[in-house]
mmCIF file with all atom_site columns, C-alpha atoms and ligand atoms in Angstrom:
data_model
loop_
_atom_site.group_PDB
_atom_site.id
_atom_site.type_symbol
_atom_site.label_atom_id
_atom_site.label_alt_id
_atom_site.label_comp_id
_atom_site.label_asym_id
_atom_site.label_entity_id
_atom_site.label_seq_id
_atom_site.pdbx_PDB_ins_code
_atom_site.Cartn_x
_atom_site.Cartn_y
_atom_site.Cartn_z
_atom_site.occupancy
_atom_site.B_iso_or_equiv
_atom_site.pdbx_formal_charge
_atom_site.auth_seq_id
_atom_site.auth_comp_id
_atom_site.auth_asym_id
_atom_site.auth_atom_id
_atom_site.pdbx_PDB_model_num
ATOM   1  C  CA  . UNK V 1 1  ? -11.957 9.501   -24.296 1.00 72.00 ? 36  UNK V CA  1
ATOM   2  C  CA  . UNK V 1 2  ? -11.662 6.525   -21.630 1.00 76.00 ? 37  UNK V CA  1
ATOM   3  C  CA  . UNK V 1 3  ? -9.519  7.961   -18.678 1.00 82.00 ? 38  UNK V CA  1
ATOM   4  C  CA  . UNK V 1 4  ? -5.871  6.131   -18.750 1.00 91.00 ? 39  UNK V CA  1
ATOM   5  C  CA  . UNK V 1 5  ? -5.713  4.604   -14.895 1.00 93.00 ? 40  UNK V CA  1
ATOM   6  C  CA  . UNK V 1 6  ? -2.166  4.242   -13.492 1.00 94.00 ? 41  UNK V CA  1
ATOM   7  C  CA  . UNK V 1 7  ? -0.479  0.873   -13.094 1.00 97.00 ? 42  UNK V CA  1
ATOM   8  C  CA  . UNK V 1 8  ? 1.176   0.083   -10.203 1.00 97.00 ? 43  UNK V CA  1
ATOM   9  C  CA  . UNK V 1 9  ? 3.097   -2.821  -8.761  1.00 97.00 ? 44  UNK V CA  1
ATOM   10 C  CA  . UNK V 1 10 ? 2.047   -4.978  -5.478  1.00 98.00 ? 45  UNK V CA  1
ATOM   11 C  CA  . UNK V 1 11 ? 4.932   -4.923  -3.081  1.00 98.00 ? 46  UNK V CA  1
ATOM   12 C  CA  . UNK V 1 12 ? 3.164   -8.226  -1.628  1.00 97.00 ? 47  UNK V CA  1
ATOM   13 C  CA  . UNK V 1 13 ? 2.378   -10.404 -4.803  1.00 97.00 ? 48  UNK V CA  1
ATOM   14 C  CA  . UNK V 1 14 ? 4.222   -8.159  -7.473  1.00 97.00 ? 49  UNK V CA  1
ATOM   15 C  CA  . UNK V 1 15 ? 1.245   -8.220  -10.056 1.00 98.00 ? 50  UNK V CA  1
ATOM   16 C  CA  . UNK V 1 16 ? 0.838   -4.903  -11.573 1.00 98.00 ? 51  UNK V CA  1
ATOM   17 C  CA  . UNK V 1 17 ? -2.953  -4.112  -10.898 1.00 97.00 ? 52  UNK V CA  1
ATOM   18 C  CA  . UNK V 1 18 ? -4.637  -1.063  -11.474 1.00 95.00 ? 53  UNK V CA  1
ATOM   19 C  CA  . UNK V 1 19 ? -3.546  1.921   -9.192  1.00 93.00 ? 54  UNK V CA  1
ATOM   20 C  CA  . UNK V 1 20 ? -7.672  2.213   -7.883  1.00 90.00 ? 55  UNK V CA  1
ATOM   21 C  CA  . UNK V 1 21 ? -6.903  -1.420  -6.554  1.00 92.00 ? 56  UNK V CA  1
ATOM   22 C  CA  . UNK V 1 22 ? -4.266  -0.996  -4.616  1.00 94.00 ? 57  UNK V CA  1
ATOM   23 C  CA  . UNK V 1 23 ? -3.789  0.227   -1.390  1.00 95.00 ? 58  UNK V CA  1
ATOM   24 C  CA  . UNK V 1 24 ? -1.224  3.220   -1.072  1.00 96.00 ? 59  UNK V CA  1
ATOM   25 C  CA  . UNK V 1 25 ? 1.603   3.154   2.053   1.00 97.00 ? 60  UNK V CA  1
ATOM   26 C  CA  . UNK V 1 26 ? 3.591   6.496   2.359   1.00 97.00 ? 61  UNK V CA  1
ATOM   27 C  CA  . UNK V 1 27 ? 7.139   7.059   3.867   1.00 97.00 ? 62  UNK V CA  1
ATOM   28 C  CA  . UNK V 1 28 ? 6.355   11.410  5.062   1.00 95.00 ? 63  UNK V CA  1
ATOM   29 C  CA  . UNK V 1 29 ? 8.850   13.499  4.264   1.00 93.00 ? 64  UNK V CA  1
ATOM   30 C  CA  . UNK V 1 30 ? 8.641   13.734  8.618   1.00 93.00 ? 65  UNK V CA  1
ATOM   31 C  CA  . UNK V 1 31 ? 10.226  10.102  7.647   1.00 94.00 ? 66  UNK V CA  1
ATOM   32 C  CA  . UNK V 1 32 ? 6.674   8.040   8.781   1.00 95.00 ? 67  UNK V CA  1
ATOM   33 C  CA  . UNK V 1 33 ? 4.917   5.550   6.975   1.00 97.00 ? 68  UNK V CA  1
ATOM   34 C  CA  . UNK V 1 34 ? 1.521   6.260   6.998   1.00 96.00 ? 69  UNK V CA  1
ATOM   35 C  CA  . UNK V 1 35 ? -1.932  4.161   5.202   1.00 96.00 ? 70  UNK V CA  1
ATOM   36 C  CA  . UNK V 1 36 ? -2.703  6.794   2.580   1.00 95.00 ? 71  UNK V CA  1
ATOM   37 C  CA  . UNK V 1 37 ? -6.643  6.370   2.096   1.00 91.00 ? 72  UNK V CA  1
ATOM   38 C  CA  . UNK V 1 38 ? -7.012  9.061   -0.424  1.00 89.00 ? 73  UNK V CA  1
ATOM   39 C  CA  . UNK V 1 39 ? -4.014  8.128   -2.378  1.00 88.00 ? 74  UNK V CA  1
ATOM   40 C  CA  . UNK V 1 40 ? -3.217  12.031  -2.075  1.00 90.00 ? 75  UNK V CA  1
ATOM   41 C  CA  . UNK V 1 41 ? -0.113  12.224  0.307   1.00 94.00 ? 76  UNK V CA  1
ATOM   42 C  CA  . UNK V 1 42 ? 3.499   13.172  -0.692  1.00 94.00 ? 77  UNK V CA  1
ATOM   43 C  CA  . UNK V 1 43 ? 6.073   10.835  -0.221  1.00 95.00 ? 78  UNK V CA  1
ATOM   44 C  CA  . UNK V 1 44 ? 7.222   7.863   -1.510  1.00 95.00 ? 79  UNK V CA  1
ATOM   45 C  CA  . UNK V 1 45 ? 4.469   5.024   -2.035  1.00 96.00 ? 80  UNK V CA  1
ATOM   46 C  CA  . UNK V 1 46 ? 4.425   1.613   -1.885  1.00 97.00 ? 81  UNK V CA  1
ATOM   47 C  CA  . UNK V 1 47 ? 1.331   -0.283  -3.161  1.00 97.00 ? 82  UNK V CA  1
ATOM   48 C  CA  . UNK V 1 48 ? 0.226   -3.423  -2.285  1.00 97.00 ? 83  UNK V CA  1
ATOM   49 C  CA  . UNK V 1 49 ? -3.865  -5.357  -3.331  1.00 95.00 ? 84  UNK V CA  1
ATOM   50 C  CA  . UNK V 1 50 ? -6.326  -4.946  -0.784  1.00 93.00 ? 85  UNK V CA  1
ATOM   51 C  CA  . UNK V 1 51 ? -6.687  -8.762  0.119   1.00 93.00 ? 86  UNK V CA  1
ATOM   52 C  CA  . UNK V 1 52 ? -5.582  -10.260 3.637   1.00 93.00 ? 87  UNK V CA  1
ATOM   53 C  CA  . UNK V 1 53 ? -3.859  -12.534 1.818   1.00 95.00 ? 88  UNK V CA  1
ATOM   54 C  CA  . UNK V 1 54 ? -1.143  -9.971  0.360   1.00 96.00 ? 89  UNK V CA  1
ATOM   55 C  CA  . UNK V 1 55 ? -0.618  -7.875  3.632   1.00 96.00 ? 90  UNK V CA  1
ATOM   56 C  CA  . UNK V 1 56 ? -0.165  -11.506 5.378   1.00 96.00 ? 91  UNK V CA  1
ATOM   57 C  CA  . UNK V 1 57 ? 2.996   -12.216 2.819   1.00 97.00 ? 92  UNK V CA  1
ATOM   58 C  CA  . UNK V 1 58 ? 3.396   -8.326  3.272   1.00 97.00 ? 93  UNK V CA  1
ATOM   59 C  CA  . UNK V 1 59 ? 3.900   -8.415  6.942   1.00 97.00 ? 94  UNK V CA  1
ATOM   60 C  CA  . UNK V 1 60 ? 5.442   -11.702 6.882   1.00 97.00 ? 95  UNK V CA  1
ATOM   61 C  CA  . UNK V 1 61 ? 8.035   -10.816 4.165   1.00 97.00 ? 96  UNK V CA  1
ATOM   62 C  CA  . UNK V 1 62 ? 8.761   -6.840  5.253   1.00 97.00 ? 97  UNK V CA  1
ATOM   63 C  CA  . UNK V 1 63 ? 8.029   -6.388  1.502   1.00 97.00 ? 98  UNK V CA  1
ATOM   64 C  CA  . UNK V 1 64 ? 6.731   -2.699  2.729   1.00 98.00 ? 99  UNK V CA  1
ATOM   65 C  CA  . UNK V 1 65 ? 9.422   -2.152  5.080   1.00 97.00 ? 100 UNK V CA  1
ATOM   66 C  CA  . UNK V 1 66 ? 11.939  -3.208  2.299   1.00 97.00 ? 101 UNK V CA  1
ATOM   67 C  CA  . UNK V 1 67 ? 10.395  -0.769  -0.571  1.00 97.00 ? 102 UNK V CA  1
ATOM   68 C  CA  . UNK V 1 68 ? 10.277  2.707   1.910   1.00 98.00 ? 103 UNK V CA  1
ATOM   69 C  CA  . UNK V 1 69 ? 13.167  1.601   3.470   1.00 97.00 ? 104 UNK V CA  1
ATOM   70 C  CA  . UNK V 1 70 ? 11.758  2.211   6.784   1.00 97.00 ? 105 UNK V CA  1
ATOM   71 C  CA  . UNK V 1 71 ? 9.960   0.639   9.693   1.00 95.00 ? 106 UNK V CA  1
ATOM   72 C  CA  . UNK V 1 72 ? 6.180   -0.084  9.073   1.00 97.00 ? 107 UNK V CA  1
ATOM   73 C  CA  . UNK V 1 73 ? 4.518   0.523   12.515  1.00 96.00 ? 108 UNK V CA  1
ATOM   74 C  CA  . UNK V 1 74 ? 1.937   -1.887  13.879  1.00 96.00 ? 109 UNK V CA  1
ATOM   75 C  CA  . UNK V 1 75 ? -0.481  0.793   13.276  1.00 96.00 ? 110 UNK V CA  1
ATOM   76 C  CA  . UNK V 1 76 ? 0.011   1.091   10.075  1.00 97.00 ? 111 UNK V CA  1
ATOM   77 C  CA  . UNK V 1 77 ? -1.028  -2.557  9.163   1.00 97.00 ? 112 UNK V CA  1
ATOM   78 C  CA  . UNK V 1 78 ? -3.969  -2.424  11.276  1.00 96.00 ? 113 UNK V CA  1
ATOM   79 C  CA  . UNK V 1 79 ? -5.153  0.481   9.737   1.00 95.00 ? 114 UNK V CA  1
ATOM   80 C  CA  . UNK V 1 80 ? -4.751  -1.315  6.382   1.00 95.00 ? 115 UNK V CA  1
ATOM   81 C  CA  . UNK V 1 81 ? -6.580  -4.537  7.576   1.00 94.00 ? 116 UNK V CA  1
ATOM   82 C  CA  . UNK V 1 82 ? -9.358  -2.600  8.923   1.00 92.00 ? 117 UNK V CA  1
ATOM   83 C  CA  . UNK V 1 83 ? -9.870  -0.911  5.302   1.00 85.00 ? 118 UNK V CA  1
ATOM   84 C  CA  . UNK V 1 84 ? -9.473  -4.531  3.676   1.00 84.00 ? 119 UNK V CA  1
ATOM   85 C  CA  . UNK V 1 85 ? -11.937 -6.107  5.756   1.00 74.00 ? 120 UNK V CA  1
ATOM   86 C  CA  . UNK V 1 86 ? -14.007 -3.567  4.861   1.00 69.00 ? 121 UNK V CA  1
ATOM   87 C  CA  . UNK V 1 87 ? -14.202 -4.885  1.192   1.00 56.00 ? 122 UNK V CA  1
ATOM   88 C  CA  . UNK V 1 88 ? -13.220 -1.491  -0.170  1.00 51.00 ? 123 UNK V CA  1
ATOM   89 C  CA  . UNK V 1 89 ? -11.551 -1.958  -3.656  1.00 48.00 ? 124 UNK V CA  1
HETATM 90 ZN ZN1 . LIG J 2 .  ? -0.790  -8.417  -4.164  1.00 86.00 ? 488 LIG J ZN1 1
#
């Protein structure tokens, strides 16, 4: 039996891709967001695709900021352009 994969909205573009496609951003229950790379932390996520093009409109837009309803820290985006330069999907 195929293996149902989640679907999950981009905060960025807000196509519904498949959850492996996506990029995960937590808000800790410490109240931090945080670049979840194993998709394994608890918290609230926000997804968004891992293309340059989507964080741009992401950054530029706050769409991140505006669905964990906290600040995103410049960290935080460099640590997801470093993974999407990498090509990872
Ligand atoms: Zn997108």
């Amino acid at each position: 039996m195929p293996k149902k994969i989640p679907i999950r909205q981009c905060v960025a573009c807000r196509e519904h891709k498949e959850k492996p496609l996506l990029a995960r951003i937590v808000r800790t229950p410490e109240g931090k967001a945080v670049y979840d790379a194993r998709g394994k932390l608890p918290g609230k996520g926000a997804y968004i695709c891992r293309s340059a093009v989507c964080l741009d409109k992401a950054i530029k837009s706050r769409a991140l900021s505006r669905a964990l309803e906290i600040e995103i820290t410049p960290d935080v985006y460099e640590a997801l352009r470093a993974r999407m330069e990498e090509g990872d999907a």
